[in-house]
XYZ file of C-alpha atoms in Angstrom:
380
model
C 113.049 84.523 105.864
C 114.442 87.499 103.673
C 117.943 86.438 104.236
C 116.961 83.674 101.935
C 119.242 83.176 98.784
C 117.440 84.480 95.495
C 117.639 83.243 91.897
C 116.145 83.937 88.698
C 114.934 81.612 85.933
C 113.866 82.629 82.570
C 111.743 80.738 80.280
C 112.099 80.540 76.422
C 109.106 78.550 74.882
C 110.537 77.956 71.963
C 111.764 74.625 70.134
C 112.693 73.695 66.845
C 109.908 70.723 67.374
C 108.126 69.112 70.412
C 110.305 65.915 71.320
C 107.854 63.164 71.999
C 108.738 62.488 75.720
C 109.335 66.347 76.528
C 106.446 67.475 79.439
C 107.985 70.991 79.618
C 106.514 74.275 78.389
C 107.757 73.779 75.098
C 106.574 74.661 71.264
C 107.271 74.169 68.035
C 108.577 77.362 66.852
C 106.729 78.338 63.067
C 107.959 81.160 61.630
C 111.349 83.570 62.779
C 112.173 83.663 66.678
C 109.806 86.953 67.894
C 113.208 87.698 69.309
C 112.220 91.454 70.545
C 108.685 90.793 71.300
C 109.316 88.224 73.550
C 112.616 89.997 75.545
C 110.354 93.311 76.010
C 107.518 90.781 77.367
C 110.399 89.245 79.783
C 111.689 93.142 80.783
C 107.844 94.189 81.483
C 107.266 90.770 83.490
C 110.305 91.507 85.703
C 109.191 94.691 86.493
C 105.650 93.363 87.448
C 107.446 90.897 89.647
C 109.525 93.357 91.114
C 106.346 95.862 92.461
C 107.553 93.989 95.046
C 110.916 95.901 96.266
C 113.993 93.256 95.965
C 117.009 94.480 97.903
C 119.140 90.739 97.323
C 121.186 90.091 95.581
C 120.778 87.647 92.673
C 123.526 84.512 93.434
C 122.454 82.462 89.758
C 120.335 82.933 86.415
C 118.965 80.124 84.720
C 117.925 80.482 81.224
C 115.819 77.858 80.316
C 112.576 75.799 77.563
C 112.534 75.196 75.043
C 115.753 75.868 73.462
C 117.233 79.403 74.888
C 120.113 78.885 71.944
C 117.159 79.677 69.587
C 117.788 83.063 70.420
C 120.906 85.227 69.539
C 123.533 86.365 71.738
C 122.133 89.932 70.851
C 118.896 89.074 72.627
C 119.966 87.303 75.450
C 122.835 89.940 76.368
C 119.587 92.494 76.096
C 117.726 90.404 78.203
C 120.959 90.083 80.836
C 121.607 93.894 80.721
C 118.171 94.760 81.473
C 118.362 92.813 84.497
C 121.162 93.534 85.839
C 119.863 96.915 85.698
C 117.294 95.877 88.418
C 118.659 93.629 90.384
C 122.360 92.971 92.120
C 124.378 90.290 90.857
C 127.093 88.643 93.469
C 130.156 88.781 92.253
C 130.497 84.795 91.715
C 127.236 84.743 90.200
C 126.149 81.354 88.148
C 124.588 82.279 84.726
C 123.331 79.051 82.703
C 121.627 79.086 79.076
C 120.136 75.534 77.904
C 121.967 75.017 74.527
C 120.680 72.267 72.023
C 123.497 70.709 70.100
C 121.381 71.183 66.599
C 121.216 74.673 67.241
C 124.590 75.030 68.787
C 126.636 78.138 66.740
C 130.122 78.615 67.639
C 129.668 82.696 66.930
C 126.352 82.441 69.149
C 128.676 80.850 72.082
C 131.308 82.874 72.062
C 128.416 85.940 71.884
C 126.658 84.253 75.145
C 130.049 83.858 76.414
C 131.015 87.734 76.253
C 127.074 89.228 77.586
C 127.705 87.537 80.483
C 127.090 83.632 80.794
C 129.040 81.475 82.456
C 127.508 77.984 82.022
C 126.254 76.229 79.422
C 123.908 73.174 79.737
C 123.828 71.428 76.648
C 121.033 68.412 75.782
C 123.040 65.785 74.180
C 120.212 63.062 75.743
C 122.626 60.306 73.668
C 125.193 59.804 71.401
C 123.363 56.913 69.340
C 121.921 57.884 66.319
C 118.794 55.582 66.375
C 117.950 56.522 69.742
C 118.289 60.753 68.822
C 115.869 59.832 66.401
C 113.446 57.609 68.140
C 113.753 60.793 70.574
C 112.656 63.449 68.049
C 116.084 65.298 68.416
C 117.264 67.385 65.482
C 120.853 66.811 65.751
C 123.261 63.964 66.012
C 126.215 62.384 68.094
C 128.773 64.482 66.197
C 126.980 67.790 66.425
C 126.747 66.753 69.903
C 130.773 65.994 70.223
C 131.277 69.597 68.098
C 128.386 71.647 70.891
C 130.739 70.971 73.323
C 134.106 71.656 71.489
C 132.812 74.851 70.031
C 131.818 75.526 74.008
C 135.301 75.371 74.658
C 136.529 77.747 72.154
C 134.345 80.181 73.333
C 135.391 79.811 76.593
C 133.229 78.001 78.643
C 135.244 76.075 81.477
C 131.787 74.810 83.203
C 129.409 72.720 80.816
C 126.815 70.465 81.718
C 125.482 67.319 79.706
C 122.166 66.201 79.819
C 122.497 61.891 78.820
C 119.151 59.456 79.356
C 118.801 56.272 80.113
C 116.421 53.603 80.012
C 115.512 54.443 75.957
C 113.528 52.401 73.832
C 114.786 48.720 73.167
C 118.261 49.990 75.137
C 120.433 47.232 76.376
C 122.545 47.624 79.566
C 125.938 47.722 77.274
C 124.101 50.537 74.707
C 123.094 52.749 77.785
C 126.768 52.627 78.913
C 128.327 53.250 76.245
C 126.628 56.350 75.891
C 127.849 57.267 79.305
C 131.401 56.571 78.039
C 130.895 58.657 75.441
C 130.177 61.311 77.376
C 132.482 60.779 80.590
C 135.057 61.447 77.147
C 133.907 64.644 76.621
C 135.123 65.585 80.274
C 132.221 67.957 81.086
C 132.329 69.344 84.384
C 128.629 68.503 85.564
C 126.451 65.441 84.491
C 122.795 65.282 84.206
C 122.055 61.806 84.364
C 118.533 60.463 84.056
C 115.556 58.146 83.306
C 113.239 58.350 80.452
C 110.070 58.335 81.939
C 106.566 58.148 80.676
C 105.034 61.806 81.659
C 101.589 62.594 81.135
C 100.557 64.436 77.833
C 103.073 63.698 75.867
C 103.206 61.403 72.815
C 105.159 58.927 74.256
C 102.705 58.462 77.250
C 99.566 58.357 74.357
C 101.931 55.887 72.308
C 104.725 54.430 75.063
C 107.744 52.878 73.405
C 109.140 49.390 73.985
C 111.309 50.249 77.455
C 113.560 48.216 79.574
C 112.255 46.510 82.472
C 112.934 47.722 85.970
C 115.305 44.834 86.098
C 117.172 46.188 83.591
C 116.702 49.910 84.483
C 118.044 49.022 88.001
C 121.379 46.867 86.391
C 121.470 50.280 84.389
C 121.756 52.580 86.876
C 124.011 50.633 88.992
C 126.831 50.419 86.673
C 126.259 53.920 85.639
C 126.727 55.040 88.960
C 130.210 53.203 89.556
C 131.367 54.583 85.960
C 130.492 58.043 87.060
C 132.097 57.942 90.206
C 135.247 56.075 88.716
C 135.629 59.033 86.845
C 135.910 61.747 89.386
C 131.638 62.478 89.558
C 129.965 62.532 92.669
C 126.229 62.331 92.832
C 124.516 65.303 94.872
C 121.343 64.407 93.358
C 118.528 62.245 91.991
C 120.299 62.589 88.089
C 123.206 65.162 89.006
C 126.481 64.210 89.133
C 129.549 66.953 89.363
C 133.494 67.154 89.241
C 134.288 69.034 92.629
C 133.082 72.772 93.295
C 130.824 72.413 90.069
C 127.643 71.098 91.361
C 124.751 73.373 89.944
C 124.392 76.553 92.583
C 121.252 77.437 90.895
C 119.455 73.832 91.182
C 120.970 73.521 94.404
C 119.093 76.913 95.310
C 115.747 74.999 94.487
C 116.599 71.973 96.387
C 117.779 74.044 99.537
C 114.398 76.052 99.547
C 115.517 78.765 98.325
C 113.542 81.531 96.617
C 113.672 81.810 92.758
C 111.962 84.321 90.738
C 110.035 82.955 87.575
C 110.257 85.312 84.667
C 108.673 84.031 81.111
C 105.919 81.809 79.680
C 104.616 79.203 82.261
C 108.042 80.221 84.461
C 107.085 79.630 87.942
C 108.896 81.674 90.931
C 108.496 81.312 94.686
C 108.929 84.335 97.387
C 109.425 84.028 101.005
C 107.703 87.291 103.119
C 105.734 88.467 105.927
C 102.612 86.477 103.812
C 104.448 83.480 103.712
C 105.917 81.423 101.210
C 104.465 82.673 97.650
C 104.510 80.278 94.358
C 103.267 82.439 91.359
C 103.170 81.076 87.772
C 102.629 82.660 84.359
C 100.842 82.086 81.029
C 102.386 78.949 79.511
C 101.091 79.678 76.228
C 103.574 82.323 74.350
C 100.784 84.549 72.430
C 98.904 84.811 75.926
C 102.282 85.284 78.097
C 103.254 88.256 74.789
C 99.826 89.731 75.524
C 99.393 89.914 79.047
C 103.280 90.410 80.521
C 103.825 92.787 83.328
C 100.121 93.084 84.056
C 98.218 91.702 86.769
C 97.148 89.198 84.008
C 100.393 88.002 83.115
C 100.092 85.798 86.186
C 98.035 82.667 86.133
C 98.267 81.639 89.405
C 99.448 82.981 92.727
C 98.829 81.335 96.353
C 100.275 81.474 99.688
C 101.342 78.304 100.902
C 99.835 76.857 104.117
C 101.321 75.225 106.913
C 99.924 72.201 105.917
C 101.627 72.092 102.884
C 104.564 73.376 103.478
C 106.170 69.989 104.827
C 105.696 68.157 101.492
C 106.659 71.392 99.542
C 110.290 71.501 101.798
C 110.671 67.655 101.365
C 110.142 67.574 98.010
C 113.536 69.184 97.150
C 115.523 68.427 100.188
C 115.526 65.042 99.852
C 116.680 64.909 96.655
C 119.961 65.708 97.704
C 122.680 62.895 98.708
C 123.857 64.996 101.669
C 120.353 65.907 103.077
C 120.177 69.621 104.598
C 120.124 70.409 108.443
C 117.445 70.159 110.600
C 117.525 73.722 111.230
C 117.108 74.825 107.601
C 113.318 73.382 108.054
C 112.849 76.601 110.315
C 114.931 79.063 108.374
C 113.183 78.190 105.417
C 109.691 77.868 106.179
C 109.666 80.068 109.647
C 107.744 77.242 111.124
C 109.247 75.328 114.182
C 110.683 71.463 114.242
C 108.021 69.856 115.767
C 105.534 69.907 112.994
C 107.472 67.505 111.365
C 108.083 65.428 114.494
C 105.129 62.460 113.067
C 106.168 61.765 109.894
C 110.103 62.175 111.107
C 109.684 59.727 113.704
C 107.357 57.005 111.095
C 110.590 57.437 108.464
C 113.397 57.052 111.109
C 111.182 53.779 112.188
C 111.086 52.670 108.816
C 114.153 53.141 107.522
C 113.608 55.502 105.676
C 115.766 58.634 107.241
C 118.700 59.159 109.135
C 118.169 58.899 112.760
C 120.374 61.896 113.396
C 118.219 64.492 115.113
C 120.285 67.029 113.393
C 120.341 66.074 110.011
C 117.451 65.931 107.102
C 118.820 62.950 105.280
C 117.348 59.638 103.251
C 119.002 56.601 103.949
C 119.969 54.174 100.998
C 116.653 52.676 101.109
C 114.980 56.283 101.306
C 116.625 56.957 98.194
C 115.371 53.675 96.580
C 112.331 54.227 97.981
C 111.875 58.117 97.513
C 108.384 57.857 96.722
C 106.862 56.554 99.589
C 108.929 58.292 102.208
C 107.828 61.544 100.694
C 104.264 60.219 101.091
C 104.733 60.218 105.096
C 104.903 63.873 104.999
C 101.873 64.762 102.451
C 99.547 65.494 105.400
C 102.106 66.434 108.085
């Protein structure tokens, strides 16, 4: 399983404030950015991680919170030289950095731009004003509209969007109009998705007035044929792309693929002679400064058994429209078919999957029903 393709992610904890749906590793920032503090931390976590030897090449970087864009161009071009000092990078390698369109800088873009990233993602989440603030976001639509022009004067030819749906009190026409909005923009990659209700967050203490699955599904529907109308296919649960520009690094997770996780609460997984590996650091920032590139920088490491590896595998793959071969079970994992054979056979009986023997794939009603055909392999 070394033949694997490797990425790295890097986590930047960091946020102006905590946005009352947001379940990610993410805190209000008081004070100045501890800019250097916290890219020496990264640099001394790496080299932890990489005790290991690492002969592959990296094929994508994903710099992600938080808000990356907190941080200047200065830091993160330290932070991209230091690892490139370490590890390979393939000559088409994808590097992404999360922007925020109320911290979006036009000198800090074209400064990402020149140390070495090629991809910005940029959380618009809407272009209504009342909904950004019933969100918690700091900026509005036309900071939004100007994140993305100012990404084009720096340079950037492959920017992602991230848009919601299903917002507080949002009618079908208000949710698609903010999809028009952005479809304008002409972004090469789409995140499209549903606000959800996740655990500890103020929203889930406090939940807003939503739409009704009724409405959700009339949503998503007609946001689907407007996407595709304009030239975006869906590879994904919420990602939609222009040809060529689906995500390489996302793709890596949903493929299996091994990722290191560098950063507060980053989590990486490592395919060996042990197995398959998951490790996962400090989430909290003044424990993850403390305790980077020692032994107790990571909070949790464990090999992953055979028994869970089915649900682990199907957990990405089936996100994806296209499914993955068969044989990528086996290259992945290193275990054979036939372990899956049960819970194959119970979702090609139901439905569920594609009956080609060949193919790893949800059928329309697996994809409506994603939930419980991912249940069928829990205790494969």
């Amino acid at each position: 399983m070394t033949d694997l393709p490797l990425s790295l992610y890097l986590h930047f904890p960091w946020c102006v404030q905590k946005c009352p749906y947001c379940d990610f590793n993410s805190h209000a920032l008081r004070g100045d950015t501890p800019e250097d503090a916290y890219v020496e931390a990264l640099v001394r976590d790496l080299d932890h991680e990489l005790r290991e030897p690492e002969s592959r090449p990296l094929t994508s970087i994903f710099m992600g919170g938080g808000t990356p864009s907190l941080f200047s161009d200065r830091a993160i071009g330290r932070v991209l030289e230091a690892v490139q000092r370490r590890l390979a990078f393939a000559p088409d390698i994808e590097i992404t950095l999360e922007a925020n369109p109320g911290t979006a800088d036009a000198s800090h873009f074209r400064g990402y731009r020149t140390a070495g990233v090629n991809r910005l993602s940029i959380g618009v989440q809407s272009l209504d004003a009342a909904q950004l603030k019933k969100l918690g976001r700091i900026h509005d639509p036309g900071q939004a509209v100007a994140a993305l022009e100012l990404a084009r004067a720096a340079g950037f030819d492959n920017v992602n969007l991230d848009l919601m749906f299903a917002l507080p009190q949002q009618s079908e026409a208000q949710a698609l109009a903010d999809l028009d909005g952005v479809l304008a923009l002409q972004p090469e990659h789409v995140s499209w998705y549903q606000l959800t209700l996740e655990p500890n967050t103020e929203f889930a203490a406090r939940p807003p007035p939503l739409p009704d699955d009724d409405a959700v599904a009339a949503m998503f529907d007609a946001g689907q044929a407007r996407l595709a109308a304009a030239g975006y296919a869906q590879y994904e649960v919420s990602a939609y792309a222009r040809p060529g520009r689906q995500a390489r690094h996302n793709l890596n997770y949903w493929e299996f693929g091994d990722y290191l996780g560098i950063g507060a609460g980053a989590h990486g997984k490592r395919s060996g002679a042990a197995g398959v590996i998951r490790r996962a650091r400090h989430k909290h920032p003044k424990r993850y400064l403390e305790s980077a590139g020692t032994a107790a920088g990571v909070q949790e490491e464990r090999i992953l058994s055979a028994q869970e590896m089915p649900i682990e595998f199907m957990l990405n793959v089936l996100r994806l429209n296209a499914g993955v071969p068969a044989a990528l079970w086996e290259a992945r994992t290193g275990l054979p078919l036939a372990a899956l054979a049960t819970p194959l056979a119970e979702a090609r009986r139901l439905g569920l999957m594609e009956p080609d023997p060949g193919l790893l794939r949800p059928t329309a009603l697996g994809h409506r029903h994603l939930n419980r055909l991912l249940e069928l392999f829990l205790d494969a």
